[in-house]
PDB file of C-alpha atoms in Angstrom:
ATOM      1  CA  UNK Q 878      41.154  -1.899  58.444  1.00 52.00           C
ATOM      2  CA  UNK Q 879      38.672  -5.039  58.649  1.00 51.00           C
ATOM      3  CA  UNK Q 880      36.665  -2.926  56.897  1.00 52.00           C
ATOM      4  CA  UNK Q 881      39.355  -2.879  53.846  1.00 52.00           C
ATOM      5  CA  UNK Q 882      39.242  -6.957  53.811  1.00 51.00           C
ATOM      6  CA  UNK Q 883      36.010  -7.489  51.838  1.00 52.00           C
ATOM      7  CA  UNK Q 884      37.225  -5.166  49.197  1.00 51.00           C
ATOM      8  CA  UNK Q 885      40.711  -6.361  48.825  1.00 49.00           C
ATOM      9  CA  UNK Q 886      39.525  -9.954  47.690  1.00 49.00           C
ATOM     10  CA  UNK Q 887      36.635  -8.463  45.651  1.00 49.00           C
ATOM     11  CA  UNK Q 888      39.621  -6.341  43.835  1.00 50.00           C
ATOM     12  CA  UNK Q 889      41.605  -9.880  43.063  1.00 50.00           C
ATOM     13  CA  UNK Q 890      38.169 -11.096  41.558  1.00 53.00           C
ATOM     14  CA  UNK Q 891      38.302  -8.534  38.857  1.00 50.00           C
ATOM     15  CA  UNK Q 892      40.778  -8.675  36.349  1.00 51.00           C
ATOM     16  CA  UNK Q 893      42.112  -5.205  35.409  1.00 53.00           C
ATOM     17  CA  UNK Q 894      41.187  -4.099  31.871  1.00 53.00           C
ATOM     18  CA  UNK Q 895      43.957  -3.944  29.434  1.00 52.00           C
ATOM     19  CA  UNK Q 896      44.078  -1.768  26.653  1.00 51.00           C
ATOM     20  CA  UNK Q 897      43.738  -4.426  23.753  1.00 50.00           C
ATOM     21  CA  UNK Q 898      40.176  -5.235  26.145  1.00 47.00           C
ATOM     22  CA  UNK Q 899      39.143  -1.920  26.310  1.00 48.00           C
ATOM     23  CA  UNK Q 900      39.321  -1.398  22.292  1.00 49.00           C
ATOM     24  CA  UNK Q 901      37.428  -4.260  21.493  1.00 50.00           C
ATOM     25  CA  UNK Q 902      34.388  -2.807  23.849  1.00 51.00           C
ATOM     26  CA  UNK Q 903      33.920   0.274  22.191  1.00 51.00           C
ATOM     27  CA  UNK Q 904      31.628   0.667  19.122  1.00 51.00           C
ATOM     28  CA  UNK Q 905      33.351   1.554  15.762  1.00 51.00           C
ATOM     29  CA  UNK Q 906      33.588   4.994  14.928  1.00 51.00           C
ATOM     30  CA  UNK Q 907      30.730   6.333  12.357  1.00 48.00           C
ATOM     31  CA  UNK Q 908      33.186   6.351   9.477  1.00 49.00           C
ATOM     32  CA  UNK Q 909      33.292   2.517   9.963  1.00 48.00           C
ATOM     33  CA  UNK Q 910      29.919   1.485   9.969  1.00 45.00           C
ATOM     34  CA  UNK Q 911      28.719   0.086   6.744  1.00 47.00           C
ATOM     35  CA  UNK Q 912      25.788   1.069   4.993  1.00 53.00           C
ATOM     36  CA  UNK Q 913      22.588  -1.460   4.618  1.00 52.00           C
ATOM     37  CA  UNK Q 914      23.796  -1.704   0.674  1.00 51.00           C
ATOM     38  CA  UNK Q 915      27.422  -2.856   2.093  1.00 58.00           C
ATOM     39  CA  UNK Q 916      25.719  -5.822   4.306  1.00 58.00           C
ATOM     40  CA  UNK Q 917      22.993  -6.386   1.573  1.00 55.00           C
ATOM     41  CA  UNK Q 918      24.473  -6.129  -1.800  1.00 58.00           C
ATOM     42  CA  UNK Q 919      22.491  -8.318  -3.474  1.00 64.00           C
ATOM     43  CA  UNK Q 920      19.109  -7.406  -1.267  1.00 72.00           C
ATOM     44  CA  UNK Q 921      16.540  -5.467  -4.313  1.00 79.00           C
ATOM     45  CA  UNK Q 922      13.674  -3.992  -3.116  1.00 86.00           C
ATOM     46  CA  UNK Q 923      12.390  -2.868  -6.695  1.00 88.00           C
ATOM     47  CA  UNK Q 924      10.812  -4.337  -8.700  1.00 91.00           C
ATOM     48  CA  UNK Q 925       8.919  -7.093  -6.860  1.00 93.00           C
ATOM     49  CA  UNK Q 926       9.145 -10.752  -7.929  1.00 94.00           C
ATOM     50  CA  UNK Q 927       6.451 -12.376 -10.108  1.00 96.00           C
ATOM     51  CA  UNK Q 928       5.804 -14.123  -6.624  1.00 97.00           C
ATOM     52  CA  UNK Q 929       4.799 -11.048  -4.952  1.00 96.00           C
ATOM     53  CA  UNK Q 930       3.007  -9.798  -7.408  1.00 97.00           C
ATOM     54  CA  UNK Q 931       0.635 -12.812  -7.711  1.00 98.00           C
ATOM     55  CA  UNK Q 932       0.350 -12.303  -4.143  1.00 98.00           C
ATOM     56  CA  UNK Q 933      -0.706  -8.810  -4.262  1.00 98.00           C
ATOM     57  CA  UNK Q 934      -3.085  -9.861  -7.301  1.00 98.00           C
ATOM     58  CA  UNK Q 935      -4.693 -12.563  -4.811  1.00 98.00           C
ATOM     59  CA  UNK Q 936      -5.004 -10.191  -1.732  1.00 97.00           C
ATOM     60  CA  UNK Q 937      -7.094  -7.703  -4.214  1.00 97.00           C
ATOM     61  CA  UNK Q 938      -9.414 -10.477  -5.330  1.00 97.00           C
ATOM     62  CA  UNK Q 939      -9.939 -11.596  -1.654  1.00 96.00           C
ATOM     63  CA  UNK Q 940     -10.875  -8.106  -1.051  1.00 95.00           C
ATOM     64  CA  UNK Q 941     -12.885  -7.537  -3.699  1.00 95.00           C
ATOM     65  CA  UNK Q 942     -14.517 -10.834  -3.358  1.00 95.00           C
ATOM     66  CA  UNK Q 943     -14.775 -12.041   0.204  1.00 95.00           C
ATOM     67  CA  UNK Q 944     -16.534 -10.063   2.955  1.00 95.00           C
ATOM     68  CA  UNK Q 945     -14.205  -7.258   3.846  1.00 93.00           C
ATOM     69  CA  UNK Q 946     -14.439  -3.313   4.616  1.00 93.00           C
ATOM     70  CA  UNK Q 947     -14.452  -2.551   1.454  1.00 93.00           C
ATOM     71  CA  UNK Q 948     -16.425  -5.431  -0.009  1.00 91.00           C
ATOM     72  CA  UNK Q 949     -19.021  -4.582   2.666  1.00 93.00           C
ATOM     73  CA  UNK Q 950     -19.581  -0.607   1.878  1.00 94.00           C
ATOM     74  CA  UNK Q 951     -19.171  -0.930  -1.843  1.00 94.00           C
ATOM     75  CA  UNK Q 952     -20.611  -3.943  -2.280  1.00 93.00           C
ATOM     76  CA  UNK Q 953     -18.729  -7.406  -2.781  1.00 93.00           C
ATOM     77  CA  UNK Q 954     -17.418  -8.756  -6.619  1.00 93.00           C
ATOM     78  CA  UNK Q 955     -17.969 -11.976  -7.885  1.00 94.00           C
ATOM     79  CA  UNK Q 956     -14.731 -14.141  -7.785  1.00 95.00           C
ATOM     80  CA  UNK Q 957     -14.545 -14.647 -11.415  1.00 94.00           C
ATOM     81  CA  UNK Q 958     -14.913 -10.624 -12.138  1.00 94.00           C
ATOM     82  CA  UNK Q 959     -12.547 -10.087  -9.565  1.00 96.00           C
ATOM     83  CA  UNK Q 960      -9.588 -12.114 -10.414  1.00 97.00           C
ATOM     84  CA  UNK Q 961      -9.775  -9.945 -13.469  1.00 96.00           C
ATOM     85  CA  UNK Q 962     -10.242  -6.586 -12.025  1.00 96.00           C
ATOM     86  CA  UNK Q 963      -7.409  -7.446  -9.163  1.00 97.00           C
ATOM     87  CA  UNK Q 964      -5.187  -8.126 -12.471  1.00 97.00           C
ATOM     88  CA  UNK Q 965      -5.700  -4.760 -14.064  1.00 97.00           C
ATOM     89  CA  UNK Q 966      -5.404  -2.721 -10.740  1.00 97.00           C
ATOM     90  CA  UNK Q 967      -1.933  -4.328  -9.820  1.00 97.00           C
ATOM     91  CA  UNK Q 968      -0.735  -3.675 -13.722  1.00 97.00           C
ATOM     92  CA  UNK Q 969      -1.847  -0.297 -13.420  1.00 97.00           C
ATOM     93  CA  UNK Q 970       0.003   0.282 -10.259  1.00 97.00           C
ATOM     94  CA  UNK Q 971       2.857  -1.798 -11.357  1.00 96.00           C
ATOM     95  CA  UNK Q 972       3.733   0.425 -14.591  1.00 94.00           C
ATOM     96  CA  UNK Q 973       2.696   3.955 -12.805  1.00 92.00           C
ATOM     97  CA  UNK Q 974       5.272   3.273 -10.130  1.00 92.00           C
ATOM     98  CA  UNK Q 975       7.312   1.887 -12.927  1.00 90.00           C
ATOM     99  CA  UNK Q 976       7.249   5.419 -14.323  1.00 88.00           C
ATOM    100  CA  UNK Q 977       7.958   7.126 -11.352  1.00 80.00           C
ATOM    101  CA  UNK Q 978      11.426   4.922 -10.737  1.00 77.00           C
ATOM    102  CA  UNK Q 979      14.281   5.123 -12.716  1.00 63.00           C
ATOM    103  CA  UNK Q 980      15.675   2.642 -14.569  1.00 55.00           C
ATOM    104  CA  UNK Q 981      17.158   0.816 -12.057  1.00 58.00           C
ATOM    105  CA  UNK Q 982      17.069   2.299  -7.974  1.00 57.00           C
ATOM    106  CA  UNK Q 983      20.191   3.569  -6.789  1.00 68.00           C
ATOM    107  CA  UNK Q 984      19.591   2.696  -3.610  1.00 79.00           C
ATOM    108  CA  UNK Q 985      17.504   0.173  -1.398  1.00 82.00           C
ATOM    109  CA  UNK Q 986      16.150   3.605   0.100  1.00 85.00           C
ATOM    110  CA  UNK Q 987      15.247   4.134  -3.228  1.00 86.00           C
ATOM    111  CA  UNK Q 988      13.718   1.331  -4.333  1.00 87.00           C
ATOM    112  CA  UNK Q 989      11.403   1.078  -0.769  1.00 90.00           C
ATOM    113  CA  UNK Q 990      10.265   4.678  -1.903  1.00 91.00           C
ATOM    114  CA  UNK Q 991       9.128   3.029  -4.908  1.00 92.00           C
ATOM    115  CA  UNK Q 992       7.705   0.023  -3.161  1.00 93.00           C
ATOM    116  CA  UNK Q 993       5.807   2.408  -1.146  1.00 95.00           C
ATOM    117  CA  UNK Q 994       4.335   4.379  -4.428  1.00 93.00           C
ATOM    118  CA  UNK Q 995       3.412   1.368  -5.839  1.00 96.00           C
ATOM    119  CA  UNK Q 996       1.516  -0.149  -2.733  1.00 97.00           C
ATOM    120  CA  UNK Q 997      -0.472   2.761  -2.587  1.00 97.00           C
ATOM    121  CA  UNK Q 998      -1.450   3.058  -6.281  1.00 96.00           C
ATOM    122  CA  UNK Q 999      -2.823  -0.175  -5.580  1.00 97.00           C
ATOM    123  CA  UNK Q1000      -4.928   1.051  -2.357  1.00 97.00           C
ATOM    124  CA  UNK Q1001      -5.921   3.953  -4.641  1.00 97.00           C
ATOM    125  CA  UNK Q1002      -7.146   2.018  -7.914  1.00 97.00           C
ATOM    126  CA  UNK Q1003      -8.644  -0.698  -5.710  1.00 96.00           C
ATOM    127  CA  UNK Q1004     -10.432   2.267  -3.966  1.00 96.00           C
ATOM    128  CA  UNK Q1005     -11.551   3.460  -7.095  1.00 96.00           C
ATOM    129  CA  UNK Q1006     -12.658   0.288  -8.542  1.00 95.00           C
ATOM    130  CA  UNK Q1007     -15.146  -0.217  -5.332  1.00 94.00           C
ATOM    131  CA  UNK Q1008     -16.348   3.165  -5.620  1.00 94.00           C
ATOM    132  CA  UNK Q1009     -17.112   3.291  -9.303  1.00 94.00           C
ATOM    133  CA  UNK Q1010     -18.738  -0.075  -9.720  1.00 91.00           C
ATOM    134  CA  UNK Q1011     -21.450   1.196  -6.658  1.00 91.00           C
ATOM    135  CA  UNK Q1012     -21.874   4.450  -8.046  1.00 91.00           C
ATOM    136  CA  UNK Q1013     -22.914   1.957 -11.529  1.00 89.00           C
ATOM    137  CA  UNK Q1014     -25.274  -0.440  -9.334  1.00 86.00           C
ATOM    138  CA  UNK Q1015     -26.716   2.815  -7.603  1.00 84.00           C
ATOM    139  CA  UNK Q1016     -27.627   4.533 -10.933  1.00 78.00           C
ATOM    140  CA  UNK Q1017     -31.371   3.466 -12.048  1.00 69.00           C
ATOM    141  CA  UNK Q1018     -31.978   2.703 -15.319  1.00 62.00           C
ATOM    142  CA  UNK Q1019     -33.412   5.510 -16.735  1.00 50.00           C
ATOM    143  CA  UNK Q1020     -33.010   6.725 -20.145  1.00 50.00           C
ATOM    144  CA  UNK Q1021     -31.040  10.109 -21.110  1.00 50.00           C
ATOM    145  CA  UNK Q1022     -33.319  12.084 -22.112  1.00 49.00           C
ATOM    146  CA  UNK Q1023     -37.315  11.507 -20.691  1.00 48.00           C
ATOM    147  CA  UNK Q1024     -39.675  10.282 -22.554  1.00 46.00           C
ATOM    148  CA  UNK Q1025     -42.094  11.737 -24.494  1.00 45.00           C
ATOM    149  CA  UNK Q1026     -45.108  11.031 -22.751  1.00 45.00           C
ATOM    150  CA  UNK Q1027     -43.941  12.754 -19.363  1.00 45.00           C
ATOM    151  CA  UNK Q1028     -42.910  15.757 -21.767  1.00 44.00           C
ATOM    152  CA  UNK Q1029     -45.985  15.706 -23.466  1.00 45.00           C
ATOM    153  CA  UNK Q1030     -47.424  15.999 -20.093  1.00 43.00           C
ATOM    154  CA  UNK Q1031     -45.725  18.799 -18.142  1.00 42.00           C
ATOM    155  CA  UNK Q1032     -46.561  20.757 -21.513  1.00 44.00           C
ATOM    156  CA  UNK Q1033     -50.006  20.945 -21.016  1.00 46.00           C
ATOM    157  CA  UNK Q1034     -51.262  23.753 -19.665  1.00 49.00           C
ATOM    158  CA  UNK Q1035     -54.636  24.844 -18.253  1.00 50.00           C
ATOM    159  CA  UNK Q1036     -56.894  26.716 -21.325  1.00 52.00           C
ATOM    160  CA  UNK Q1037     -57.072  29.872 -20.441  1.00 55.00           C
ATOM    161  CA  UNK Q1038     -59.971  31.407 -18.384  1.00 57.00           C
ATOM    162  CA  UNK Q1039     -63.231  32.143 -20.588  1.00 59.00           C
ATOM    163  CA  UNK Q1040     -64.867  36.007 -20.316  1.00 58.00           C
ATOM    164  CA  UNK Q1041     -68.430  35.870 -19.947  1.00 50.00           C
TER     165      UNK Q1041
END
């Protein structure tokens, strides 16, 4: 029985749970849990604010311009040609994911979806960009057609061998 003692005043520490406690404690039932559009009516994804876009715009000409991954296998772009080039790419992606929205999203699922589309039209112009201005650096100058004096040349031939 003294072994009974040390729980019967730990039972007296413990309020009993009543049933108005024990409702509040439980999580709401799936029906009642609101969606992220119920807590964040006024939260829009799509389109981006004038804000973000400038931001995007000065990200690009940072990469373009500064040393970077990009700027470092491709080659880097001065500032000035840059700012415009970063202007272009984010239009582009801008109306192409545009396009690919509706109207309006219906959802804030829908208008991340978009977000995402339109981040990586940017990643894929930008790409692009890099690539095609090295492939121009890379190309010599040469002229389309060669010139005459080389064809001249490889049309030359030996005279042909004399019979004695």
């Amino acid at each position: 029985m003294a072994e009974d003692a040390p729980n019967a005043g730990a039972q007296d520490i413990h309020p009993a749970r009543t049933e108005a406690s024990a409702d509040a404690a439980t999580p709401p039932a799936p029906a009642e849990k609101s969606s992220s559009e119920t807590l964040f009516p006024s939260l829009s994804i799509w389109p981006p604010s004038q804000r973000t876009r400038d931001a995007v715009v000065r990200r690009v000409v940072q990469t373009l311009s500064a040393p970077s991954v990009l700027s470092q296998r491709y080659g880097a772009i001065p500032e000035p040609e840059a700012e415009g080039a970063a202007a272009a790419v984010e239009a582009e992606a801008f109306a192409a994911a545009s396009e690919s929205a509706a109207a309006s999203p219906a959802s804030l699922e829908d208008g991340i979806e978009v977000l995402q589309a339109y981040s990586k039209e940017v990643s894929r112009r930008l790409l692009e960009l890099a690539k095609s201005r090295a492939a121009a650096a890379a190309a010599p100058d040469t002229p389309a057609e060669p010139s005459a004096e080389v064809s001249e040349a490889s049309s030359v031939t030996a005279p042909p061998p004399t019979e004695e």
